[in-house]
Amino acid sequence: GKIVGGVLIGDLSPQTAFKQLMREQRVVADQKEVLLEPSVDLDELAPTQEQ
């Protein structure tokens, strides 16, 4: 449920947001729609879940 890597083709602008999600090890499995938006807004994602 966490992002561990990826490949961006074309527009590389979301890379900062994805890198932050990887560093924070945030669980985002149930938020696919938000992650696939053209510009990822981390404020729209659910808060970090403790494990």
Coordinates of C-alpha atoms in Angstrom, one line a residue:
G1 CA 0.0 0.0 0.0
K2 CA 3.0 2.3 -0.1
I3 CA 4.9 3.8 -3.0
V4 CA 8.3 2.4 -3.3
G5 CA 9.3 3.6 -6.7
G6 CA 7.9 4.6 -10.1
V7 CA 8.5 5.7 -13.6
L8 CA 7.2 9.1 -14.8
I9 CA 6.9 9.6 -18.6
G10 CA 6.4 13.0 -20.0
D11 CA 5.4 15.4 -17.3
L12 CA 7.8 15.1 -14.4
S13 CA 6.2 17.7 -12.1
P14 CA 4.6 15.2 -9.7
Q15 CA 8.0 13.7 -8.8
T16 CA 8.4 15.9 -5.7
A17 CA 5.0 14.7 -4.2
F18 CA 5.8 11.1 -4.9
K19 CA 9.2 11.4 -3.4
Q20 CA 7.7 12.9 -0.2
L21 CA 5.2 10.0 0.0
M22 CA 8.0 7.5 -0.3
R23 CA 10.1 9.3 2.4
E24 CA 7.1 9.4 4.7
Q25 CA 6.2 5.7 3.9
R26 CA 2.6 6.8 3.8
V27 CA -0.1 4.1 3.0
V28 CA -1.9 5.3 -0.1
A29 CA -3.3 2.1 -1.5
D30 CA -6.9 3.2 -1.2
Q31 CA -6.3 6.7 -2.7
K32 CA -5.5 5.7 -6.3
E33 CA -7.8 8.3 -7.8
V34 CA -6.0 11.2 -6.1
L35 CA -2.6 9.9 -7.1
L36 CA -3.5 9.6 -10.7
E37 CA -4.6 13.3 -11.0
P38 CA -2.5 15.4 -13.3
S39 CA -1.2 17.4 -10.3
V40 CA -1.0 15.4 -7.1
D41 CA -2.1 17.5 -4.0
L42 CA -0.8 15.9 -0.9
D43 CA -3.3 17.8 1.2
E44 CA -6.1 15.8 -0.6
L45 CA -4.7 12.5 0.7
A46 CA -5.7 11.0 3.9
P47 CA -3.4 11.7 6.9
T48 CA -0.4 9.5 7.6
Q49 CA -1.5 6.2 9.1
E50 CA 0.5 4.8 12.0
Q51 CA 1.5 1.2 11.9

